[in-house]
């Protein structure tokens, strides 16, 4: 009891500090109300509405997408197995314990299910967020790709509260697999007609993605396909899976046996979608190194160097047409800023007015979704800044600096209805997926559904919330500060689709020459790291010196783990999944 209470106090503090750091505090009063209610009565807070009781809605209604092809048609043919996306649900059971922020979770069935279609699994979500998810339902007219289960196994039940819950795993016929669970609130087995199992050749291996809820040895997870990336045929059903001490299987995902680009958007659809959600990227108030278009960088004096001929750099054509094409990142060539000191400084600063977003649209998750990668180029990545004990901000000299910085965010769009499902914010070597229901939106007029992103000071890593991100254990760490200033890039105002799955030059997508440039957009770091560290260390008083040493030990990895100076097409996320 005491432990529980302490935990609750802790989670209130955590939640409120999380909210404070967030600019999106729509849920604040709500989360605190529930937390206090729990603290006071130590029981269920059934009478309070939960965020999950409300469907997430975009700030304004989505537009009608240009019609044509499979995109936006609401249905996909996986090669004899038709699927539809159902994102409305019937609530089956709620737990008010466990889950994110100890808010519990709610379990749903897709509802209504369109005529002729069947349920393949059920949906679960934590209670601390508005309801926003989907389940695929399926139909296999004239084929035997879907079949009823032969029976059910009771994998777990909770009969301790007034409302009981039973979690049933369908037992598939030979050659078929269950891809989701059925939940009931009575001990009676569900009818065999309730759900369908999928023929094995339309399934593949999945893996656990995120923990949703758990209690006494039982855990509920979301899952994703093991094989992901551009044109991967595997797709999740959107259903939760359950594991217990006695049942540890990971239910499979679906597999598309048809073209993965059949539902992909064409150029006018990509443009319509991007015009709807295109992010505003805010720069930190002290940012000196803004983005520019590639064209601006090339026509403002960027130079191409060749190994063993360093004294004869050549100017680069505005469209990059004289850059070496193909090959690998072998150090034979590199790009650098122009020679003169003033010119270098000018080009380092970029040109926000001339900045451009470069889009790569790719079919992912069996072609059920499109990832639109939004690549932004910065001529220069500024030095790292650290927090060192009582010194909140200390410049790390040249450490972290490099010429040529490519950064990106990725919009994951449902091909069924053009709904933005989540956004990937790439930050250094890692990044985060954030559901559309948790994003900050710009608001106002036609821009209402455009979301907001933040580029961190000097390093330009992408974040979905403003804040002072400090890496490391409190006292010491690299700062990645973000915030709103009057420097903002409206990516929708100037963008080019540079590559799109299934779309050729004839369909309007022409890859620029610089995309095939495989070498680095900046020279190898040319200063002496050890000397730079010594130079900085000299200025620090004794106590801070030791903190600084601690920081430096992890520095190279942290600072150079960034996306850095190779072009978009050379990054693993170009063909692979965002990780
Ligand atoms: C996209 O497809 C629709 C329908 O086929 C067509 O009207 C439109 O012109 C296409 N747009 C582009 C840019 O290909
Ligand atoms: C593949 O999908 C297309 C478009 O949805 C559909 O017309 C076609 O029949 C499907 N192919 C097979 C083999 O089912
Ligand atoms: C696992 O099975 C044992 C024996 O049937 C049972 O007592 C236990 O509650 C089960 N554990 C879970 C988490 O279901
Ligand atoms: C569909 O399945 C068949 C049989 O497994 C396979 O040969 C074929 O390549 C698959 N087609 C696609 C588009 O995946
Ligand atoms: C801050 O930036 C460094 C690189 O400059 C990176 O390694 C680190 O992960 C970032 N920290 C956070 C919390 O994003």
Coordinates of C-alpha atoms and ligand atoms in Angstrom, one line a residue:
X1 CA 0.0 0.0 0.0
X2 CA 2.7 2.5 1.1
X3 CA 4.8 1.4 -1.9
X4 CA 1.8 1.9 -4.2
X5 CA 1.2 5.4 -2.8
X6 CA 4.9 6.3 -3.2
X7 CA 4.8 5.0 -6.7
X8 CA 1.8 7.1 -7.4
X9 CA 3.4 10.3 -6.0
X10 CA 6.4 9.5 -8.1
X11 CA 4.4 9.1 -11.2
X12 CA 2.5 12.3 -10.6
X13 CA 5.8 14.2 -10.3
X14 CA 7.1 12.4 -13.4
X15 CA 4.0 13.1 -15.4
X16 CA 3.8 16.7 -14.4
X17 CA 7.4 17.4 -15.2
X18 CA 7.0 15.6 -18.5
X19 CA 4.0 17.8 -19.2
X20 CA 5.8 20.9 -18.2
X21 CA 8.6 20.2 -20.7
X22 CA 5.9 19.6 -23.3
X23 CA 4.3 22.4 -25.3
X24 CA 1.3 20.2 -25.8
X25 CA -0.4 20.2 -22.5
X26 CA -3.9 19.3 -23.6
X27 CA -3.9 16.2 -21.3
X28 CA -2.4 17.9 -18.3
X29 CA -5.4 18.7 -16.2
X30 CA -6.9 15.3 -17.0
X31 CA -3.8 13.3 -16.1
X32 CA -3.4 15.1 -12.8
X33 CA -7.1 14.7 -12.0
X34 CA -6.8 11.0 -12.4
X35 CA -3.5 10.7 -10.6
X36 CA -4.9 12.6 -7.6
X37 CA -8.1 10.6 -7.6
X38 CA -6.0 7.5 -7.5
X39 CA -3.8 8.9 -4.7
X40 CA -6.8 9.8 -2.5
X41 CA -8.9 6.8 -2.8
X42 CA -6.4 4.2 -3.8
X43 CA -9.0 2.6 -5.9
X44 CA -10.4 2.6 -9.3
X45 CA -11.3 6.0 -10.7
X46 CA -14.0 4.6 -13.0
X47 CA -16.1 7.7 -12.7
X48 CA -13.6 10.0 -14.3
X49 CA -13.5 10.0 -18.0
X50 CA -10.2 8.7 -19.4
X51 CA -8.3 10.1 -22.4
X52 CA -8.9 6.8 -24.1
X53 CA -12.7 7.4 -23.9
X54 CA -12.3 10.1 -26.6
X55 CA -11.3 9.4 -30.2
X56 CA -8.4 11.4 -31.4
X57 CA -9.3 13.8 -34.1
X58 CA -7.1 16.0 -36.2
X59 CA -7.6 19.8 -35.5
X60 CA -9.7 20.0 -38.7
X61 CA -11.3 17.5 -41.0
X62 CA -9.0 15.9 -43.5
X63 CA -9.4 17.0 -47.2
X64 CA -10.6 14.7 -49.9
X65 CA -7.6 13.2 -51.6
X66 CA -7.2 13.2 -55.3
X67 CA -8.7 9.9 -56.5
X68 CA -7.1 7.3 -58.7
X69 CA -5.2 4.0 -58.2
X70 CA -5.4 2.1 -54.9
X71 CA -4.5 5.0 -52.6
X72 CA -7.3 6.2 -50.4
X73 CA -9.7 3.5 -51.7
X74 CA -10.2 2.1 -48.2
X75 CA -9.3 -1.5 -49.2
X76 CA -6.3 -3.5 -50.2
X77 CA -6.0 -6.8 -52.0
X78 CA -3.1 -8.8 -50.6
X79 CA -3.4 -11.3 -53.5
X80 CA -6.8 -12.9 -52.8
X81 CA -7.1 -11.6 -49.2
X82 CA -8.9 -8.3 -49.0
X83 CA -8.3 -6.2 -46.0
X84 CA -9.9 -3.0 -44.7
X85 CA -8.7 -0.8 -41.9
X86 CA -11.2 -0.3 -39.0
X87 CA -10.4 2.5 -36.6
X88 CA -13.6 2.6 -34.7
X89 CA -14.0 0.3 -31.8
X90 CA -16.3 -1.3 -29.2
X91 CA -15.0 -1.2 -25.7
X92 CA -14.8 -4.7 -24.1
X93 CA -12.9 -4.3 -20.9
X94 CA -10.9 -1.6 -19.0
X95 CA -8.3 -2.1 -16.3
X96 CA -7.6 0.9 -14.2
X97 CA -4.2 -0.4 -12.9
X98 CA -0.8 -0.9 -14.4
X99 CA 0.0 0.4 -17.9
X100 CA 1.7 3.7 -18.8
X101 CA 1.7 6.1 -15.8
X102 CA -0.2 3.5 -14.0
X103 CA -3.4 4.5 -15.8
X104 CA -4.4 1.1 -17.0
X105 CA -5.4 0.0 -20.4
X106 CA -8.6 -0.6 -22.4
X107 CA -9.3 -3.6 -24.7
X108 CA -11.4 -3.2 -27.8
X109 CA -12.9 -5.0 -30.8
X110 CA -13.0 -3.4 -34.2
X111 CA -16.6 -2.2 -34.7
X112 CA -18.5 -1.9 -37.0
X113 CA -17.0 -4.6 -39.2
X114 CA -18.0 -4.1 -42.8
X115 CA -20.3 -6.6 -44.4
X116 CA -18.6 -9.8 -45.6
X117 CA -15.4 -9.0 -43.5
X118 CA -14.2 -10.7 -40.3
X119 CA -12.2 -9.8 -37.3
X120 CA -8.6 -11.0 -37.3
X121 CA -7.6 -9.6 -33.8
X122 CA -8.5 -7.1 -31.1
X123 CA -7.0 -3.7 -30.1
X124 CA -5.5 -2.5 -26.8
X125 CA -4.4 0.9 -25.8
X126 CA -3.1 2.6 -22.6
X127 CA -5.7 4.8 -21.0
X128 CA -3.5 7.9 -20.8
X129 CA -3.9 8.8 -24.5
X130 CA -6.9 9.5 -26.7
X131 CA -8.1 6.5 -28.7
X132 CA -6.2 6.2 -31.9
X133 CA -5.5 2.9 -33.6
X134 CA -6.7 0.4 -36.1
X135 CA -7.3 -3.3 -36.7
X136 CA -7.3 -4.9 -40.2
X137 CA -10.3 -7.0 -40.9
X138 CA -10.3 -9.5 -43.7
X139 CA -12.3 -11.2 -46.5
X140 CA -11.3 -14.0 -48.9
X141 CA -14.1 -14.5 -51.3
X142 CA -13.9 -17.8 -53.2
X143 CA -10.5 -18.7 -51.7
X144 CA -9.6 -20.5 -48.4
X145 CA -7.1 -17.9 -47.2
X146 CA -9.2 -17.3 -44.0
X147 CA -10.8 -20.0 -41.9
X148 CA -12.6 -20.2 -38.5
X149 CA -10.7 -21.5 -35.6
X150 CA -11.5 -25.0 -34.5
X151 CA -11.6 -24.0 -30.8
X152 CA -10.1 -21.6 -28.3
X153 CA -7.5 -21.7 -25.5
X154 CA -8.1 -19.6 -22.4
X155 CA -4.6 -17.9 -22.0
X156 CA -5.4 -15.6 -19.1
X157 CA -8.3 -14.3 -17.1
X158 CA -8.9 -11.7 -14.4
X159 CA -11.8 -12.4 -12.1
X160 CA -10.6 -10.2 -9.3
X161 CA -12.5 -7.1 -10.1
X162 CA -16.3 -6.5 -10.5
X163 CA -15.9 -6.9 -14.2
X164 CA -14.0 -10.0 -15.3
X165 CA -11.9 -10.5 -18.4
X166 CA -11.0 -13.6 -20.4
X167 CA -8.3 -13.7 -23.1
X168 CA -8.9 -16.3 -25.7
X169 CA -6.3 -17.6 -28.3
X170 CA -8.0 -19.1 -31.4
X171 CA -6.8 -22.6 -32.2
X172 CA -6.2 -22.6 -36.0
X173 CA -7.0 -25.5 -38.4
X174 CA -3.9 -27.2 -39.8
X175 CA -1.9 -24.9 -42.2
X176 CA -3.4 -21.7 -40.6
X177 CA -2.3 -19.3 -37.9
X178 CA -4.1 -17.1 -35.4
X179 CA -3.0 -13.4 -35.7
X180 CA -5.0 -12.0 -32.8
X181 CA -6.9 -12.6 -29.6
X182 CA -10.6 -12.4 -28.6
X183 CA -11.5 -10.9 -25.2
X184 CA -14.8 -11.6 -23.4
X185 CA -16.2 -10.5 -20.0
X186 CA -17.8 -13.9 -19.3
X187 CA -16.3 -17.4 -19.0
X188 CA -18.1 -18.7 -22.0
X189 CA -16.0 -19.4 -25.0
X190 CA -16.5 -17.0 -27.9
X191 CA -18.4 -18.5 -30.9
X192 CA -16.2 -20.0 -33.6
X193 CA -17.6 -17.5 -36.1
X194 CA -16.1 -14.6 -34.0
X195 CA -12.7 -14.4 -35.7
X196 CA -10.7 -15.9 -38.6
X197 CA -7.3 -17.5 -38.8
X198 CA -5.0 -16.9 -41.8
X199 CA -3.5 -19.4 -44.2
X200 CA 0.2 -19.7 -43.2
X201 CA 1.6 -18.4 -46.5
X202 CA -0.2 -15.1 -45.8
X203 CA 1.6 -14.8 -42.5
X204 CA 5.2 -14.1 -41.3
X205 CA 7.2 -13.6 -38.2
X206 CA 6.6 -10.6 -36.0
X207 CA 8.3 -9.2 -32.9
X208 CA 7.3 -7.3 -29.8
X209 CA 7.3 -3.5 -30.3
X210 CA 5.9 -1.9 -27.2
X211 CA 4.6 -2.9 -23.8
X212 CA 1.0 -1.9 -23.3
X213 CA -0.1 -3.4 -20.0
X214 CA 0.6 -6.2 -17.6
X215 CA -0.5 -7.9 -14.4
X216 CA 0.8 -10.9 -12.4
X217 CA 3.0 -12.6 -15.0
X218 CA 0.8 -11.6 -17.9
X219 CA 1.8 -8.9 -20.4
X220 CA 0.1 -7.3 -23.4
X221 CA 2.2 -5.9 -26.2
X222 CA 1.9 -4.2 -29.6
X223 CA 3.9 -6.0 -32.3
X224 CA 5.5 -5.3 -35.7
X225 CA 6.9 -7.4 -38.5
X226 CA 10.4 -8.7 -38.1
X227 CA 11.1 -7.9 -41.8
X228 CA 10.6 -4.2 -42.4
X229 CA 11.8 -1.5 -44.7
X230 CA 11.1 -0.4 -48.3
X231 CA 8.9 -2.8 -50.2
X232 CA 8.8 -5.4 -47.3
X233 CA 5.7 -7.5 -47.7
X234 CA 5.0 -7.9 -44.0
X235 CA 2.3 -5.9 -42.2
X236 CA 0.9 -5.9 -38.7
X237 CA -2.8 -6.5 -38.1
X238 CA -2.9 -3.7 -35.5
X239 CA -3.8 -6.3 -32.9
X240 CA -2.3 -6.7 -29.4
X241 CA -0.7 -10.0 -28.3
X242 CA -0.5 -11.6 -24.9
X243 CA 2.3 -13.5 -23.2
X244 CA 2.2 -15.3 -19.9
X245 CA 4.5 -17.5 -17.9
X246 CA 2.8 -20.4 -19.7
X247 CA 2.3 -18.9 -23.1
X248 CA 5.2 -17.1 -24.8
X249 CA 4.5 -17.3 -28.5
X250 CA 4.6 -14.1 -30.6
X251 CA 1.6 -14.1 -32.9
X252 CA 2.6 -13.7 -36.6
X253 CA 1.9 -10.7 -38.8
X254 CA 0.3 -10.7 -42.3
X255 CA 2.1 -11.0 -45.5
X256 CA 1.1 -9.3 -48.8
X257 CA 1.2 -11.7 -51.8
X258 CA 0.5 -8.9 -54.3
X259 CA 2.3 -5.7 -55.3
X260 CA 3.4 -3.6 -52.3
X261 CA 3.0 -0.4 -54.3
X262 CA -0.6 -1.1 -55.6
X263 CA -2.0 1.2 -52.9
X264 CA 0.8 3.7 -53.0
X265 CA 0.0 7.4 -53.7
X266 CA 1.0 8.9 -57.0
X267 CA 2.7 12.3 -57.2
X268 CA -0.5 14.4 -56.9
X269 CA -1.6 12.3 -53.9
X270 CA 1.8 12.6 -52.2
X271 CA 1.7 16.3 -52.7
X272 CA -1.9 16.6 -51.3
X273 CA -0.9 14.5 -48.3
X274 CA 2.2 16.5 -47.6
X275 CA 0.4 19.8 -48.0
X276 CA -1.9 18.6 -45.3
X277 CA 0.6 17.6 -42.6
X278 CA 3.9 19.2 -43.7
X279 CA 5.8 20.1 -40.5
X280 CA 7.0 23.5 -39.3
X281 CA 10.5 23.0 -38.1
X282 CA 11.5 25.5 -35.3
X283 CA 15.1 26.4 -34.7
X284 CA 16.6 27.3 -31.3
X285 CA 16.9 31.1 -30.6
X286 CA 20.7 30.9 -30.7
X287 CA 21.0 28.9 -33.9
X288 CA 23.7 30.2 -36.3
X289 CA 23.7 27.2 -38.7
X290 CA 20.4 27.2 -40.6
X291 CA 19.4 25.0 -43.5
X292 CA 19.6 25.9 -47.2
X293 CA 18.6 24.2 -50.4
X294 CA 21.3 22.0 -52.0
X295 CA 21.1 24.2 -55.0
X296 CA 21.9 27.3 -52.9
X297 CA 24.9 25.5 -51.3
X298 CA 26.3 24.5 -54.7
X299 CA 25.8 27.8 -56.3
X300 CA 27.3 29.7 -53.4
X301 CA 30.8 28.3 -53.7
X302 CA 30.7 24.7 -52.4
X303 CA 33.8 22.9 -53.7
X304 CA 34.4 19.3 -54.8
X305 CA 37.8 17.8 -53.7
X306 CA 39.5 14.8 -55.1
X307 CA 42.0 12.7 -53.0
X308 CA 45.7 13.3 -54.0
X309 CA 44.6 16.4 -55.9
X310 CA 43.6 18.6 -52.9
X311 CA 45.0 21.8 -54.4
X312 CA 42.6 21.7 -57.3
X313 CA 39.0 21.7 -56.0
X314 CA 36.3 22.4 -58.6
X315 CA 33.1 24.3 -58.3
X316 CA 29.9 22.3 -58.2
X317 CA 27.1 22.8 -60.8
X318 CA 23.9 24.2 -59.3
X319 CA 22.1 20.9 -60.0
X320 CA 25.1 18.7 -58.8
X321 CA 25.5 17.3 -62.3
X322 CA 29.3 17.2 -62.1
X323 CA 29.4 15.2 -58.8
X324 CA 30.7 11.7 -59.2
X325 CA 27.8 9.3 -59.4
X326 CA 27.5 5.9 -57.7
X327 CA 30.5 4.0 -56.2
X328 CA 30.8 3.9 -52.5
X329 CA 31.9 6.1 -49.7
X330 CA 35.6 5.4 -50.2
X331 CA 37.1 8.8 -49.4
X332 CA 38.1 9.4 -53.0
X333 CA 36.0 12.7 -53.1
X334 CA 34.5 15.1 -50.6
X335 CA 32.7 18.4 -50.6
X336 CA 33.8 21.5 -48.6
X337 CA 32.8 25.1 -48.0
X338 CA 34.3 27.8 -50.3
X339 CA 37.9 28.9 -49.5
X340 CA 37.8 32.5 -48.2
X341 CA 37.1 33.0 -44.5
X342 CA 34.2 35.4 -45.0
X343 CA 32.7 33.2 -47.7
X344 CA 33.0 30.1 -45.5
X345 CA 31.3 31.9 -42.7
X346 CA 28.5 33.1 -44.9
X347 CA 27.8 29.7 -46.4
X348 CA 28.0 28.0 -43.0
X349 CA 25.0 30.0 -41.9
X350 CA 22.8 28.5 -44.6
X351 CA 19.8 30.5 -46.0
X352 CA 16.5 29.8 -44.4
X353 CA 14.6 31.7 -47.2
X354 CA 16.2 29.3 -49.7
X355 CA 15.8 26.1 -47.7
X356 CA 14.0 23.2 -49.3
X357 CA 12.6 19.9 -48.1
X358 CA 13.4 16.8 -50.2
X359 CA 10.9 14.1 -50.0
X360 CA 11.4 10.3 -50.4
X361 CA 8.1 8.4 -50.5
X362 CA 8.4 4.6 -50.0
X363 CA 6.0 1.7 -49.6
X364 CA 6.3 0.1 -46.2
X365 CA 4.5 -2.6 -44.1
X366 CA 3.2 -4.6 -47.1
X367 CA 2.2 -1.5 -48.9
X368 CA -0.4 -0.7 -46.4
X369 CA 1.5 2.5 -45.4
X370 CA 3.7 5.0 -47.1
X371 CA 6.6 6.6 -45.3
X372 CA 7.4 10.1 -46.5
X373 CA 10.9 10.9 -45.4
X374 CA 11.5 14.7 -45.2
X375 CA 15.2 15.4 -45.7
X376 CA 16.7 18.8 -44.8
X377 CA 20.2 19.9 -45.7
X378 CA 22.4 22.2 -43.5
X379 CA 25.7 23.4 -44.9
X380 CA 27.2 23.2 -41.3
X381 CA 26.7 21.3 -38.1
X382 CA 27.9 23.5 -35.2
X383 CA 30.0 22.5 -32.2
X384 CA 28.5 20.5 -29.3
X385 CA 27.5 22.2 -26.1
X386 CA 27.6 20.6 -22.7
X387 CA 26.2 20.9 -19.2
X388 CA 28.9 20.5 -16.6
X389 CA 27.7 20.7 -13.0
X390 CA 26.8 24.2 -12.1
X391 CA 27.9 25.4 -15.6
X392 CA 24.7 25.1 -17.5
X393 CA 26.1 25.7 -20.9
X394 CA 29.7 25.3 -22.1
X395 CA 30.8 25.3 -25.7
X396 CA 33.0 22.4 -26.7
X397 CA 35.2 24.4 -29.0
X398 CA 35.4 22.6 -32.3
X399 CA 34.1 19.3 -31.0
X400 CA 31.1 18.1 -32.9
X401 CA 31.5 20.5 -35.9
X402 CA 31.3 19.3 -39.4
X403 CA 30.4 20.5 -42.9
X404 CA 27.4 19.0 -44.6
X405 CA 24.6 17.8 -42.3
X406 CA 21.6 15.8 -43.5
X407 CA 18.7 15.4 -41.1
X408 CA 15.2 14.0 -41.4
X409 CA 11.7 13.3 -40.0
X410 CA 9.4 10.7 -41.5
X411 CA 5.6 10.7 -41.8
X412 CA 3.9 7.3 -41.8
X413 CA 0.7 7.6 -43.8
X414 CA -2.1 5.0 -44.1
X415 CA -2.7 4.1 -47.8
X416 CA -6.3 3.2 -46.9
X417 CA -7.4 6.8 -46.0
X418 CA -4.4 9.1 -46.0
X419 CA -4.4 9.4 -42.3
X420 CA -1.1 10.3 -40.6
X421 CA -0.4 7.5 -38.2
X422 CA 2.9 8.5 -36.7
X423 CA 6.0 10.6 -37.2
X424 CA 9.7 9.5 -36.7
X425 CA 11.9 12.2 -35.3
X426 CA 15.5 11.3 -36.2
X427 CA 17.9 12.3 -33.4
X428 CA 21.6 11.4 -33.9
X429 CA 22.1 7.6 -34.0
X430 CA 18.6 6.9 -32.8
X431 CA 15.2 8.5 -32.9
X432 CA 11.6 8.2 -31.8
X433 CA 8.2 7.3 -33.4
X434 CA 5.5 9.6 -32.0
X435 CA 1.8 8.8 -32.7
X436 CA -0.2 11.5 -34.5
X437 CA -2.4 11.8 -31.5
X438 CA 0.5 13.1 -29.4
X439 CA 1.9 15.6 -31.8
X440 CA 1.8 19.4 -31.4
X441 CA -0.2 21.0 -34.3
X442 CA 0.4 24.4 -35.7
X443 CA -3.3 25.4 -35.6
X444 CA -4.9 28.1 -37.6
X445 CA -6.7 28.1 -40.9
X446 CA -5.6 25.8 -43.7
X447 CA -2.5 24.9 -41.7
X448 CA -4.4 23.4 -38.8
X449 CA -3.2 19.8 -39.4
X450 CA 0.4 20.7 -39.9
X451 CA 2.5 19.5 -37.0
X452 CA 5.5 21.1 -35.3
X453 CA 9.0 19.7 -35.0
X454 CA 12.1 21.1 -33.4
X455 CA 15.7 21.1 -34.6
X456 CA 18.2 21.0 -31.8
X457 CA 20.8 23.8 -31.4
X458 CA 23.8 23.3 -33.8
X459 CA 23.3 19.5 -34.2
X460 CA 19.8 19.8 -35.8
X461 CA 18.5 16.5 -34.3
X462 CA 14.7 16.4 -34.6
X463 CA 12.4 16.4 -31.5
X464 CA 8.7 16.6 -31.1
X465 CA 8.7 18.8 -28.0
X466 CA 10.6 21.9 -27.1
X467 CA 12.9 21.4 -24.2
X468 CA 16.4 21.3 -22.9
X469 CA 17.5 17.8 -23.6
X470 CA 20.5 16.8 -21.6
X471 CA 22.2 13.6 -22.4
X472 CA 23.8 11.9 -19.4
X473 CA 23.3 11.4 -15.7
X474 CA 22.1 14.9 -14.6
X475 CA 25.3 16.6 -13.7
X476 CA 27.1 16.3 -16.9
X477 CA 26.0 15.8 -20.5
X478 CA 25.7 17.0 -24.1
X479 CA 22.9 19.6 -24.5
X480 CA 20.4 19.4 -27.3
X481 CA 18.4 22.5 -26.8
X482 CA 15.2 23.1 -28.8
X483 CA 12.6 25.8 -28.7
X484 CA 10.4 28.2 -30.6
X485 CA 12.0 31.2 -32.1
X486 CA 11.2 33.4 -35.1
X487 CA 13.3 31.1 -37.2
X488 CA 11.1 28.4 -38.6
X489 CA 11.0 26.4 -41.8
X490 CA 7.6 25.7 -43.3
X491 CA 8.5 22.5 -45.2
X492 CA 5.2 22.7 -47.1
X493 CA 6.2 26.0 -48.7
X494 CA 9.1 24.6 -50.6
X495 CA 9.5 20.9 -51.2
X496 CA 10.5 18.5 -54.0
X497 CA 9.7 14.8 -54.3
X498 CA 13.1 13.4 -55.2
X499 CA 12.2 9.7 -55.1
X500 CA 9.1 7.6 -54.8
X501 CA 8.4 3.9 -54.9
X502 CA 6.7 2.9 -58.1
X503 CA 6.9 6.4 -59.7
X504 CA 9.3 7.0 -62.5
X505 CA 10.5 10.1 -64.3
X506 CA 7.6 9.7 -66.7
X507 CA 5.3 10.0 -63.7
X508 CA 7.0 13.2 -62.6
X509 CA 9.6 12.0 -60.1
X510 CA 13.1 12.8 -61.3
X511 CA 16.0 11.9 -59.0
X512 CA 18.5 14.9 -58.8
X513 CA 22.1 14.0 -59.7
X514 CA 23.3 14.8 -56.1
X515 CA 21.2 11.9 -54.8
X516 CA 23.6 9.4 -56.4
X517 CA 26.7 11.1 -55.0
X518 CA 27.9 8.4 -52.6
X519 CA 30.7 10.2 -50.8
X520 CA 30.7 12.7 -47.9
X521 CA 29.2 16.2 -48.0
X522 CA 32.0 17.4 -45.7
X523 CA 35.8 16.8 -45.3
X524 CA 37.2 14.5 -42.6
X525 CA 37.4 16.3 -39.3
X526 CA 40.6 18.2 -39.5
X527 CA 41.4 19.3 -35.9
X528 CA 43.2 17.4 -33.2
X529 CA 40.5 16.1 -30.8
X530 CA 43.1 15.5 -28.0
X531 CA 44.4 19.1 -28.2
X532 CA 40.9 20.5 -28.3
X533 CA 40.1 18.6 -25.1
X534 CA 43.3 19.8 -23.4
X535 CA 42.5 23.4 -24.4
X536 CA 39.1 23.3 -22.9
X537 CA 40.2 21.5 -19.8
X538 CA 42.7 24.2 -18.9
X539 CA 40.0 26.7 -18.3
X540 CA 38.1 24.6 -15.8
X541 CA 38.5 24.6 -12.0
X542 CA 39.5 21.3 -10.4
X543 CA 36.1 19.8 -9.5
X544 CA 34.7 20.5 -13.0
X545 CA 37.9 19.1 -14.6
X546 CA 36.9 15.6 -13.4
X547 CA 33.3 16.0 -14.6
X548 CA 34.7 17.1 -17.9
X549 CA 36.9 14.0 -18.1
X550 CA 33.8 11.9 -17.5
X551 CA 32.0 13.6 -20.3
X552 CA 34.9 13.4 -22.7
X553 CA 35.2 9.6 -22.2
X554 CA 31.8 9.1 -23.9
X555 CA 32.1 12.0 -26.3
X556 CA 33.5 10.6 -29.6
X557 CA 30.8 8.1 -29.8
X558 CA 28.0 10.5 -28.9
X559 CA 29.2 13.4 -31.1
X560 CA 30.1 11.4 -34.1
X561 CA 27.1 9.0 -33.9
X562 CA 25.1 11.7 -35.7
X563 CA 23.6 11.3 -39.1
X564 CA 26.5 13.3 -40.4
X565 CA 27.7 14.0 -43.8
X566 CA 26.7 11.3 -46.2
X567 CA 23.7 11.9 -48.4
X568 CA 20.1 10.7 -47.8
X569 CA 20.3 7.7 -50.1
X570 CA 23.4 6.4 -48.3
X571 CA 21.6 6.2 -44.9
X572 CA 20.3 2.9 -43.7
X573 CA 16.9 4.3 -43.3
X574 CA 16.6 5.0 -47.0
X575 CA 15.8 1.4 -47.7
X576 CA 15.4 0.1 -44.2
X577 CA 13.0 0.9 -41.5
X578 CA 13.5 3.9 -39.2
X579 CA 14.9 2.5 -35.9
Ligands
LIG1 C1 -2.7 10.4 -60.1 O1 -3.7 9.5 -60.5 C2 -5.0 10.1 -61.0 C3 -5.9 9.0 -61.3 O2 -5.3 8.0 -62.1 C4 -4.7 11.0 -62.1 O3 -5.9 11.7 -62.5 C5 -3.7 12.0 -61.8 O4 -3.3 12.8 -62.9 C6 -2.4 11.3 -61.3 N1 -1.5 12.3 -60.9 C7 -0.2 12.3 -61.2 C8 0.7 13.4 -60.9 O5 0.3 11.3 -61.7
LIG2 C1 -3.5 -7.4 -56.6 O1 -4.0 -6.1 -56.3 C2 -4.7 -5.5 -57.4 C3 -5.1 -4.1 -57.0 O2 -5.8 -4.2 -55.7 C4 -5.9 -6.4 -57.8 O3 -6.6 -5.8 -58.9 C5 -5.4 -7.8 -58.2 O4 -6.5 -8.6 -58.5 C6 -4.5 -8.4 -57.1 N1 -3.8 -9.6 -57.6 C7 -4.1 -10.8 -57.1 C8 -3.3 -11.9 -57.7 O5 -5.0 -11.0 -56.3
LIG3 C1 0.5 -20.7 -15.5 O1 0.0 -22.0 -15.2 C2 -0.1 -22.3 -13.8 C3 -0.6 -23.7 -13.7 O2 -1.7 -24.0 -14.5 C4 -1.1 -21.3 -13.1 O3 -1.2 -21.6 -11.7 C5 -0.6 -19.9 -13.4 O4 -1.5 -19.0 -12.8 C6 -0.4 -19.6 -14.8 N1 0.2 -18.3 -15.0 C7 -0.3 -17.3 -15.7 C8 0.4 -16.0 -15.7 O5 -1.3 -17.5 -16.3
LIG4 C1 2.8 -15.2 -54.0 O1 3.1 -16.5 -53.5 C2 3.7 -17.3 -54.4 C3 3.7 -18.7 -53.7 O2 4.3 -18.7 -52.5 C4 5.1 -16.8 -54.7 O3 5.7 -17.7 -55.6 C5 4.9 -15.4 -55.3 O4 6.2 -14.9 -55.5 C6 4.2 -14.5 -54.4 N1 4.0 -13.2 -55.0 C7 4.3 -12.1 -54.4 C8 4.0 -10.8 -55.2 O5 4.7 -12.0 -53.3
LIG5 C1 22.3 14.9 -27.7 O1 23.2 15.0 -28.8 C2 24.2 14.0 -28.8 C3 25.1 14.2 -29.9 O2 25.5 15.6 -30.1 C4 23.6 12.6 -28.9 O3 24.6 11.6 -28.9 C5 22.6 12.4 -27.7 O4 21.9 11.2 -27.9 C6 21.6 13.6 -27.7 N1 20.8 13.4 -26.5 C7 19.5 13.4 -26.4 C8 18.8 13.3 -25.1 O5 18.8 13.5 -27.4

